Structure formats: C-alpha cells, structure tokens
Amino acid sequence: MSTPLFDLSSTKVLITGGSRGIGFGIASVFAAAGADVSVAARSATDLDRAVTRLEDMGSGRTLGVVVDVADPESCRAMTGAVMDAWGGLDVLCANAGIFPQASLETMSPKDLDDVLDVNVKGSIYSVQACLDALTASGRGRVVLTSSITGPTTGYPGWAHYGASKAAQLGFMRTAAVELAPRGITVNAVLPGNVESEGLQDLGEDYLRSMSTAVPAGRLGRPEEIGYAAAFLATREAAYVTGQMLTVDGGQVLPESLDALSR
Ligand code: NAP
C-alpha cells in the first residue's frame, strides 16, 4: 500500500511556546495528525494543562518540557529531555516569542534585550540545540514563527519586535543554506493577527480594530498557523526551504481602507 499524502503519524515534533496560543494551535494540528508532540515553555503549570489537552486530541505520545529559550543551556536540556523520552526528533517549531510594546522614545536597553533575547537568540539557540537530532532524523524540519510585523508591516510600539521578527528571516536564509546538505529544511510562517492568549492581553479595542483591517473579516485561529507549519513539516515539502508563508487572511493586501469597504 502506498503512503498517504502528508502523513505525519509517528513524526516526532518539538514546539517551543507550545503551552498556549499559536504554539498550542500548532501542537494540536500535529497531535491530530498522529505525531508525537512535545511542547516547551517556562510555566510548568501551563505545560501540564497543554499536555492533558493534547493527550485527548491524538494517538501519538505527548511530553511537556520546561525551557527558557533565551538560555542556550536550557535549550540543550530541552532537546536532551525529548531525546531521552523518544530517542529522536524530526521537526522543531521554534515558535516561542514575546511582544511587549514600547515606543522608540521610551524603549530601554532592557526592553530591547528582552525581545531580542527571546525572539531572535531564542530561535537560534533552539535550532542549535536540535541540530544533531534533526540531522540524525534524515528529514529534519525547522519551522520558525515570524510575523507580518517587521518583515512586511509596521505598528507603533513594536519597532524592537518588528526588528526581531525580520531578524528571524535573515537567520532562516543562511540556516537553510547551511543545513540543506543535512536534509534539513528551514522555513517560516508569518502570521497576521491570531487569537492567542498573548494577543487577547492587548485588549478588546485592539482586537476589534485589527479584525476590521483583515479582508477575511476576522482574526486568525491558532490552528490555522498550525496547518501551514504542518505542511512545511511534511516529507512532501522536502524541496521547500528558506521560504516565508504568510497566513493573515489577506491583511497585508489592501492599498487603503477604501479597499476594505464591504
Ligand atoms: P502567547 O499566547 O503569549 O504564547 C507565547 C508562548 O511562548 C507561551 O507558550 C509562552 O510560555 C512561551 N514563551 C514566552 N517566552 C518564552 C521563553 N523565554 N522561553 C520559552 N517559552 C517562552 O503568544 P502567541 O500570540 O501565541 O505568539 C506565539 C508566536 O507567534 C510568537 O513568536 C509571536 O511573535 C508570533 N506571532 C503572534 C501573532 C499573534 O497575532 N498572536 C502574530 C504574529 C506572530 P511561557 O510564558 O510559560 O514561557
């Protein structure tokens, strides 16, 4: 019997920032596809809750791992825990990220460091920690969660965040070239505004104004980022590397507000 298209069953996946929001959406898509899913984040309580929910969603194994991606040692320990449990890893979704707001006038060196440490260095440390395991897989996949903010658009208060999300893409392109001989692909999803716990913290006014700016007329759902990440993780996507996949309901397309009058 031939293998079905886009079969992710028995694939071993690690998702940083997988305890909630977009990361949990990604994890739930992989779990439903029969993958073994490990989620990593700082809060052990949130991880326990996520693992319990994931266990009900799929047939694969689930694991929660405490990590601070801004710390390279912690990232190595994260990969070690996955390897101890499962003896392999095929897919890393480097998704953990933060988006505190600060205007250019008030942004402190610490504000800047915090965002770059988690979003940029954290992505790189996560990939470095998984390199041997992804190489041994023979079909390693890295999927970064970037954003439309920075690579494509700007938003007041997020200059440091936008810089961090664009920096992830600069990293992605060279990593894709360096890792291609090992059979590892490195790609990025660029979400628009997605209904995550983190986004909800920005308040109802922000959420309402954002959904009116989207041609699709609504914000994205976390699992919709998961479907894009899952495609990039398939065997069939082996020849796609160093690429950006925007998932935003058309948010970056309108030339003006007039284009959105419905
Ligand atoms: P969220 O709901 O706040 O979730 C963030 C996740 O990252 C949590 O699991 C959090 O867990 C984890 N995390 C944060 N700092 C971490 C650290 N230092 N080490 C390990 N884990 C850490 O955020 P989200 O909206 O889902 O965002 C997820 C990713 O999508 C981010 O990279 C973000 O930039 C990107 N994104 C989001 C949107 C959106 O509209 N929501 C749009 C574009 C891009 P702990 O706090 O327990 O560590």
mmCIF file of C-alpha atoms and ligand atoms in Angstrom:
data_model
loop_
_atom_site.group_PDB
_atom_site.id
_atom_site.type_symbol
_atom_site.label_atom_id
_atom_site.label_comp_id
_atom_site.label_asym_id
_atom_site.label_seq_id
_atom_site.Cartn_x
_atom_site.Cartn_y
_atom_site.Cartn_z
ATOM 1 C CA MET A 1 0.000 0.000 0.000
ATOM 2 C CA SER A 2 1.352 3.471 -0.835
ATOM 3 C CA THR A 3 1.969 6.048 1.907
ATOM 4 C CA PRO A 4 -0.854 8.602 2.117
ATOM 5 C CA LEU A 5 -0.064 12.194 1.123
ATOM 6 C CA PHE A 6 1.073 14.402 4.043
ATOM 7 C CA ASP A 7 1.393 11.580 6.557
ATOM 8 C CA LEU A 8 2.735 12.986 9.858
ATOM 9 C CA SER A 9 1.945 9.978 12.001
ATOM 10 C CA SER A 10 4.948 8.808 14.061
ATOM 11 C CA THR A 11 6.743 12.106 13.312
ATOM 12 C CA LYS A 12 8.476 13.465 16.420
ATOM 13 C CA VAL A 13 7.800 17.174 16.873
ATOM 14 C CA LEU A 14 9.002 19.775 19.392
ATOM 15 C CA ILE A 15 7.177 23.104 19.647
ATOM 16 C CA THR A 16 8.652 25.912 21.747
ATOM 17 C CA GLY A 17 6.000 28.196 23.184
ATOM 18 C CA GLY A 18 3.631 25.253 22.735
ATOM 19 C CA SER A 19 1.809 25.656 26.049
ATOM 20 C CA ARG A 20 -0.710 28.171 24.730
ATOM 21 C CA GLY A 21 -1.668 30.461 21.832
ATOM 22 C CA ILE A 22 -0.250 29.811 18.380
ATOM 23 C CA GLY A 23 2.201 27.206 19.701
ATOM 24 C CA PHE A 24 -0.638 25.187 21.191
ATOM 25 C CA GLY A 25 -2.541 25.554 17.901
ATOM 26 C CA ILE A 26 0.473 24.131 16.068
ATOM 27 C CA ALA A 27 0.753 21.320 18.629
ATOM 28 C CA SER A 28 -2.930 20.421 18.293
ATOM 29 C CA VAL A 29 -2.651 20.095 14.488
ATOM 30 C CA PHE A 30 0.359 17.771 14.782
ATOM 31 C CA ALA A 31 -1.353 15.775 17.554
ATOM 32 C CA ALA A 32 -4.493 15.327 15.443
ATOM 33 C CA ALA A 33 -2.270 14.092 12.591
ATOM 34 C CA GLY A 34 -0.909 11.324 14.838
ATOM 35 C CA ALA A 35 2.505 12.866 15.554
ATOM 36 C CA ASP A 36 4.420 12.561 18.833
ATOM 37 C CA VAL A 37 4.212 16.099 20.214
ATOM 38 C CA SER A 38 6.409 17.759 22.809
ATOM 39 C CA VAL A 39 5.625 21.286 23.970
ATOM 40 C CA ALA A 40 8.149 23.520 25.718
ATOM 41 C CA ALA A 41 7.718 26.765 27.679
ATOM 42 C CA ARG A 42 8.662 28.343 31.024
ATOM 43 C CA SER A 43 5.472 27.679 33.016
ATOM 44 C CA ALA A 44 5.221 24.042 34.183
ATOM 45 C CA THR A 45 1.570 24.598 35.131
ATOM 46 C CA ASP A 46 0.640 25.752 31.621
ATOM 47 C CA LEU A 47 2.606 22.850 30.134
ATOM 48 C CA ASP A 48 0.740 20.307 32.284
ATOM 49 C CA ARG A 49 -2.569 21.755 31.135
ATOM 50 C CA ALA A 50 -1.459 21.695 27.477
ATOM 51 C CA VAL A 51 -0.248 18.089 27.672
ATOM 52 C CA THR A 52 -3.549 16.961 29.206
ATOM 53 C CA ARG A 53 -5.480 18.620 26.382
ATOM 54 C CA LEU A 54 -3.152 17.232 23.694
ATOM 55 C CA GLU A 55 -3.487 13.680 25.028
ATOM 56 C CA ASP A 56 -7.188 13.816 24.138
ATOM 57 C CA MET A 57 -6.514 15.049 20.603
ATOM 58 C CA GLY A 58 -4.355 12.375 19.026
ATOM 59 C CA SER A 59 -2.927 8.892 19.070
ATOM 60 C CA GLY A 60 0.733 9.906 19.450
ATOM 61 C CA ARG A 61 2.789 10.465 22.591
ATOM 62 C CA THR A 62 2.903 13.848 24.358
ATOM 63 C CA LEU A 63 5.527 15.485 26.534
ATOM 64 C CA GLY A 64 5.931 18.818 28.333
ATOM 65 C CA VAL A 65 9.413 20.295 28.816
ATOM 66 C CA VAL A 66 10.273 23.381 30.856
ATOM 67 C CA VAL A 67 12.607 25.723 28.942
ATOM 68 C CA ASP A 68 13.701 29.320 28.746
ATOM 69 C CA VAL A 69 14.700 29.681 25.099
ATOM 70 C CA ALA A 70 16.772 32.770 25.897
ATOM 71 C CA ASP A 71 19.226 30.453 27.693
ATOM 72 C CA PRO A 72 21.309 28.147 25.469
ATOM 73 C CA GLU A 73 21.908 25.671 28.329
ATOM 74 C CA SER A 74 18.180 25.417 28.904
ATOM 75 C CA CYS A 75 17.642 24.777 25.178
ATOM 76 C CA ARG A 76 20.177 21.931 25.241
ATOM 77 C CA ALA A 77 18.419 20.440 28.272
ATOM 78 C CA MET A 78 15.091 20.709 26.396
ATOM 79 C CA THR A 79 16.401 18.691 23.455
ATOM 80 C CA GLY A 80 18.020 16.233 25.882
ATOM 81 C CA ALA A 81 14.664 15.615 27.550
ATOM 82 C CA VAL A 82 12.988 14.911 24.204
ATOM 83 C CA MET A 83 15.796 12.589 23.109
ATOM 84 C CA ASP A 84 15.697 10.743 26.452
ATOM 85 C CA ALA A 85 11.959 10.229 26.080
ATOM 86 C CA TRP A 86 11.715 9.396 22.388
ATOM 87 C CA GLY A 87 15.243 8.778 21.065
ATOM 88 C CA GLY A 88 14.724 11.104 18.094
ATOM 89 C CA LEU A 89 13.363 14.358 16.740
ATOM 90 C CA ASP A 90 12.170 15.194 13.220
ATOM 91 C CA VAL A 91 10.594 18.646 13.492
ATOM 92 C CA LEU A 92 11.368 21.760 15.529
ATOM 93 C CA CYS A 93 8.791 24.536 15.541
ATOM 94 C CA ALA A 94 10.694 27.497 17.030
ATOM 95 C CA ASN A 95 7.621 29.474 17.993
ATOM 96 C CA ALA A 96 8.254 30.948 21.473
ATOM 97 C CA GLY A 97 8.093 34.714 21.368
ATOM 98 C CA ILE A 98 7.089 37.839 23.259
ATOM 99 C CA PHE A 99 5.571 41.099 22.041
ATOM 100 C CA PRO A 100 5.690 43.798 24.730
ATOM 101 C CA GLN A 101 5.107 47.315 23.417
ATOM 102 C CA ALA A 102 7.460 50.302 23.838
ATOM 103 C CA SER A 103 7.678 53.487 21.789
ATOM 104 C CA LEU A 104 11.084 54.417 20.393
ATOM 105 C CA GLU A 105 11.157 57.359 22.818
ATOM 106 C CA THR A 106 10.692 55.208 25.916
ATOM 107 C CA MET A 107 12.316 51.911 24.847
ATOM 108 C CA SER A 108 15.060 50.973 27.320
ATOM 109 C CA PRO A 109 18.092 48.786 26.602
ATOM 110 C CA LYS A 110 16.394 46.099 28.738
ATOM 111 C CA ASP A 111 13.198 46.299 26.656
ATOM 112 C CA LEU A 112 15.305 45.758 23.538
ATOM 113 C CA ASP A 113 17.396 42.969 25.071
ATOM 114 C CA ASP A 114 14.327 41.095 26.332
ATOM 115 C CA VAL A 115 12.711 40.988 22.894
ATOM 116 C CA LEU A 116 15.888 40.123 21.001
ATOM 117 C CA ASP A 117 16.943 37.527 23.608
ATOM 118 C CA VAL A 118 13.709 35.541 23.312
ATOM 119 C CA ASN A 119 12.658 36.116 19.713
ATOM 120 C CA VAL A 120 15.998 36.134 17.889
ATOM 121 C CA LYS A 121 18.561 34.431 20.117
ATOM 122 C CA GLY A 122 15.917 32.036 21.429
ATOM 123 C CA SER A 123 15.127 30.848 17.893
ATOM 124 C CA ILE A 124 18.819 30.384 17.111
ATOM 125 C CA TYR A 125 19.602 28.607 20.406
ATOM 126 C CA SER A 126 16.626 26.290 19.865
ATOM 127 C CA VAL A 127 17.814 25.339 16.379
ATOM 128 C CA GLN A 128 21.416 24.867 17.549
ATOM 129 C CA ALA A 129 20.280 22.606 20.377
ATOM 130 C CA CYS A 130 18.314 20.418 17.951
ATOM 131 C CA LEU A 131 20.894 20.219 15.156
ATOM 132 C CA ASP A 132 22.317 16.769 15.922
ATOM 133 C CA ALA A 133 18.872 15.273 16.443
ATOM 134 C CA LEU A 134 17.449 16.822 13.244
ATOM 135 C CA THR A 135 20.479 15.642 11.281
ATOM 136 C CA ALA A 136 20.078 12.102 12.611
ATOM 137 C CA SER A 137 16.420 12.195 11.557
ATOM 138 C CA GLY A 138 17.490 12.379 7.907
ATOM 139 C CA ARG A 139 14.423 14.521 7.162
ATOM 140 C CA GLY A 140 14.784 17.328 9.714
ATOM 141 C CA ARG A 141 12.442 20.287 9.577
ATOM 142 C CA VAL A 142 12.634 23.704 11.237
ATOM 143 C CA VAL A 143 9.582 25.958 11.151
ATOM 144 C CA LEU A 144 10.060 29.427 12.643
ATOM 145 C CA THR A 145 7.118 31.546 13.755
ATOM 146 C CA SER A 146 7.942 35.034 12.450
ATOM 147 C CA SER A 147 5.221 37.662 11.824
ATOM 148 C CA ILE A 148 3.921 40.078 9.222
ATOM 149 C CA THR A 149 5.019 42.800 11.703
ATOM 150 C CA GLY A 150 8.582 43.688 10.770
ATOM 151 C CA PRO A 151 9.110 41.623 7.614
ATOM 152 C CA THR A 152 6.082 43.201 5.849
ATOM 153 C CA THR A 153 4.351 45.831 8.016
ATOM 154 C CA GLY A 154 4.990 48.204 10.915
ATOM 155 C CA TYR A 155 2.983 49.062 14.011
ATOM 156 C CA PRO A 156 3.702 51.826 16.565
ATOM 157 C CA GLY A 157 5.294 50.428 19.711
ATOM 158 C CA TRP A 158 6.736 47.363 18.048
ATOM 159 C CA ALA A 159 9.963 48.623 16.481
ATOM 160 C CA HIS A 160 12.017 46.158 18.543
ATOM 161 C CA TYR A 161 9.535 43.345 17.953
ATOM 162 C CA GLY A 162 9.432 44.057 14.195
ATOM 163 C CA ALA A 163 13.229 44.055 14.088
ATOM 164 C CA SER A 164 13.277 40.703 15.889
ATOM 165 C CA LYS A 165 10.771 39.090 13.523
ATOM 166 C CA ALA A 166 12.690 40.328 10.451
ATOM 167 C CA ALA A 167 15.940 39.086 12.013
ATOM 168 C CA GLN A 168 14.467 35.585 12.270
ATOM 169 C CA LEU A 169 14.145 35.602 8.477
ATOM 170 C CA GLY A 170 17.753 36.683 7.966
ATOM 171 C CA PHE A 171 18.769 33.774 10.190
ATOM 172 C CA MET A 172 16.436 31.432 8.302
ATOM 173 C CA ARG A 173 18.001 32.038 4.893
ATOM 174 C CA THR A 174 21.567 31.274 5.905
ATOM 175 C CA ALA A 175 20.492 28.373 8.124
ATOM 176 C CA ALA A 176 18.585 26.926 5.158
ATOM 177 C CA VAL A 177 21.725 27.047 3.029
ATOM 178 C CA GLU A 178 23.984 25.640 5.754
ATOM 179 C CA LEU A 179 21.634 22.817 6.695
ATOM 180 C CA ALA A 180 20.439 21.718 3.236
ATOM 181 C CA PRO A 181 23.271 19.160 2.888
ATOM 182 C CA ARG A 182 21.982 17.509 6.096
ATOM 183 C CA GLY A 183 18.490 17.122 4.612
ATOM 184 C CA ILE A 184 17.128 19.778 6.978
ATOM 185 C CA THR A 185 14.758 22.455 5.676
ATOM 186 C CA VAL A 186 14.263 25.794 7.434
ATOM 187 C CA ASN A 187 11.134 27.827 6.697
ATOM 188 C CA ALA A 188 8.965 30.433 8.416
ATOM 189 C CA VAL A 189 5.278 31.094 8.865
ATOM 190 C CA LEU A 190 4.305 34.768 9.065
ATOM 191 C CA PRO A 191 1.028 35.075 10.985
ATOM 192 C CA GLY A 192 -1.185 38.119 10.828
ATOM 193 C CA ASN A 193 -3.231 38.802 13.944
ATOM 194 C CA VAL A 194 -4.135 35.494 15.551
ATOM 195 C CA GLU A 195 -6.483 34.990 18.503
ATOM 196 C CA SER A 196 -3.907 33.832 21.034
ATOM 197 C CA GLU A 197 -3.852 34.381 24.783
ATOM 198 C CA GLY A 198 -0.984 36.846 24.226
ATOM 199 C CA LEU A 199 -2.988 38.847 21.682
ATOM 200 C CA GLN A 200 -6.049 38.918 23.932
ATOM 201 C CA ASP A 201 -3.908 40.673 26.556
ATOM 202 C CA LEU A 202 -3.744 43.667 24.164
ATOM 203 C CA GLY A 203 -7.438 44.392 24.807
ATOM 204 C CA GLU A 204 -10.812 44.407 23.044
ATOM 205 C CA ASP A 205 -10.230 47.725 21.201
ATOM 206 C CA TYR A 206 -7.052 46.397 19.575
ATOM 207 C CA LEU A 207 -8.716 43.115 18.587
ATOM 208 C CA ARG A 208 -11.738 44.912 17.085
ATOM 209 C CA SER A 209 -9.651 47.395 15.069
ATOM 210 C CA MET A 210 -7.409 44.589 13.819
ATOM 211 C CA SER A 211 -10.232 42.380 12.608
ATOM 212 C CA THR A 212 -11.669 45.284 10.568
ATOM 213 C CA ALA A 213 -8.276 45.573 8.801
ATOM 214 C CA VAL A 214 -8.417 41.974 7.553
ATOM 215 C CA PRO A 215 -10.105 41.234 4.192
ATOM 216 C CA ALA A 216 -11.225 37.874 5.592
ATOM 217 C CA GLY A 217 -13.158 39.895 8.205
ATOM 218 C CA ARG A 218 -11.817 38.058 11.234
ATOM 219 C CA LEU A 219 -8.646 37.304 13.139
ATOM 220 C CA GLY A 220 -6.766 34.087 12.531
ATOM 221 C CA ARG A 221 -7.161 30.987 14.668
ATOM 222 C CA PRO A 222 -4.074 29.348 16.227
ATOM 223 C CA GLU A 223 -4.665 26.066 14.395
ATOM 224 C CA GLU A 224 -4.610 27.933 11.055
ATOM 225 C CA ILE A 225 -0.934 28.675 11.693
ATOM 226 C CA GLY A 226 -0.592 25.005 12.641
ATOM 227 C CA TYR A 227 -1.854 23.826 9.243
ATOM 228 C CA ALA A 228 0.829 25.915 7.491
ATOM 229 C CA ALA A 229 3.537 24.657 9.847
ATOM 230 C CA ALA A 230 2.364 21.075 9.359
ATOM 231 C CA PHE A 231 2.650 21.366 5.565
ATOM 232 C CA LEU A 232 6.224 22.658 5.855
ATOM 233 C CA ALA A 233 6.996 19.688 8.124
ATOM 234 C CA THR A 234 5.811 17.022 5.672
ATOM 235 C CA ARG A 235 8.061 14.773 3.610
ATOM 236 C CA GLU A 236 6.398 16.283 0.545
ATOM 237 C CA ALA A 237 7.820 19.740 1.441
ATOM 238 C CA ALA A 238 11.424 18.466 1.284
ATOM 239 C CA TYR A 239 12.232 20.773 -1.642
ATOM 240 C CA VAL A 240 10.856 23.927 0.057
ATOM 241 C CA THR A 241 13.495 25.705 2.123
ATOM 242 C CA GLY A 242 14.345 29.253 3.187
ATOM 243 C CA GLN A 243 10.795 30.415 2.411
ATOM 244 C CA MET A 244 8.146 32.554 4.087
ATOM 245 C CA LEU A 245 4.491 31.512 4.226
ATOM 246 C CA THR A 246 2.195 34.386 5.194
ATOM 247 C CA VAL A 247 -1.038 33.326 6.921
ATOM 248 C CA ASP A 248 -3.011 36.508 7.526
ATOM 249 C CA GLY A 249 -6.466 36.397 5.867
ATOM 250 C CA GLY A 250 -5.136 38.906 3.322
ATOM 251 C CA GLN A 251 -4.265 41.525 5.954
ATOM 252 C CA VAL A 252 -1.201 42.900 4.134
ATOM 253 C CA LEU A 253 -3.001 43.295 0.776
ATOM 254 C CA PRO A 254 -5.368 46.334 0.888
ATOM 255 C CA GLU A 255 -3.908 49.525 -0.625
ATOM 256 C CA SER A 256 -6.158 51.685 1.540
ATOM 257 C CA LEU A 257 -9.130 51.461 3.898
ATOM 258 C CA ASP A 258 -11.355 52.067 0.829
ATOM 259 C CA ALA A 259 -10.258 48.689 -0.484
ATOM 260 C CA LEU A 260 -11.883 47.144 2.559
ATOM 261 C CA SER A 261 -15.318 48.768 2.269
ATOM 262 C CA ARG A 262 -17.663 45.850 2.209
HETATM 263 P P1 NAP B 1 1.347 33.804 23.633
HETATM 264 O O1 NAP B 1 -0.077 33.436 23.610
HETATM 265 O O2 NAP B 1 1.820 34.856 24.581
HETATM 266 O O3 NAP B 1 2.223 32.480 23.871
HETATM 267 C C1 NAP B 1 3.633 32.583 23.912
HETATM 268 C C2 NAP B 1 4.231 31.226 24.194
HETATM 269 O O4 NAP B 1 5.668 31.358 24.236
HETATM 270 C C3 NAP B 1 3.825 30.660 25.537
HETATM 271 O O5 NAP B 1 3.788 29.253 25.467
HETATM 272 C C4 NAP B 1 4.956 31.119 26.449
HETATM 273 O O6 NAP B 1 5.012 30.320 27.618
HETATM 274 C C5 NAP B 1 6.149 30.925 25.506
HETATM 275 N N1 NAP B 1 7.337 31.704 25.873
HETATM 276 C C6 NAP B 1 7.449 33.040 26.023
HETATM 277 N N2 NAP B 1 8.704 33.364 26.385
HETATM 278 C C7 NAP B 1 9.395 32.201 26.451
HETATM 279 C C8 NAP B 1 10.737 31.858 26.793
HETATM 280 N N3 NAP B 1 11.647 32.801 27.142
HETATM 281 N N4 NAP B 1 11.108 30.559 26.757
HETATM 282 C C9 NAP B 1 10.218 29.598 26.427
HETATM 283 N N5 NAP B 1 8.937 29.851 26.100
HETATM 284 C C10 NAP B 1 8.533 31.139 26.123
HETATM 285 O O7 NAP B 1 1.848 34.303 22.198
HETATM 286 P P2 NAP B 1 1.332 33.937 20.717
HETATM 287 O O8 NAP B 1 0.468 35.033 20.263
HETATM 288 O O9 NAP B 1 0.852 32.555 20.664
HETATM 289 O O10 NAP B 1 2.712 34.075 19.918
HETATM 290 C C11 NAP B 1 3.493 32.944 19.574
HETATM 291 C C12 NAP B 1 4.443 33.340 18.472
HETATM 292 O O11 NAP B 1 3.711 33.833 17.362
HETATM 293 C C13 NAP B 1 5.436 34.435 18.853
HETATM 294 O O12 NAP B 1 6.678 34.171 18.264
HETATM 295 C C14 NAP B 1 4.823 35.678 18.229
HETATM 296 O O13 NAP B 1 5.785 36.657 17.923
HETATM 297 C C15 NAP B 1 4.211 35.104 16.978
HETATM 298 N N6 NAP B 1 3.122 35.887 16.389
HETATM 299 C C16 NAP B 1 1.938 36.052 17.067
HETATM 300 C C17 NAP B 1 0.913 36.762 16.440
HETATM 301 C C18 NAP B 1 -0.438 36.918 17.057
HETATM 302 O O14 NAP B 1 -1.264 37.649 16.494
HETATM 303 N N7 NAP B 1 -0.752 36.273 18.155
HETATM 304 C C19 NAP B 1 1.120 37.327 15.174
HETATM 305 C C20 NAP B 1 2.338 37.153 14.541
HETATM 306 C C21 NAP B 1 3.331 36.415 15.148
HETATM 307 P P3 NAP B 1 5.706 30.833 28.998
HETATM 308 O O15 NAP B 1 5.302 32.258 29.187
HETATM 309 O O16 NAP B 1 5.217 29.895 30.053
HETATM 310 O O17 NAP B 1 7.181 30.686 28.771
#
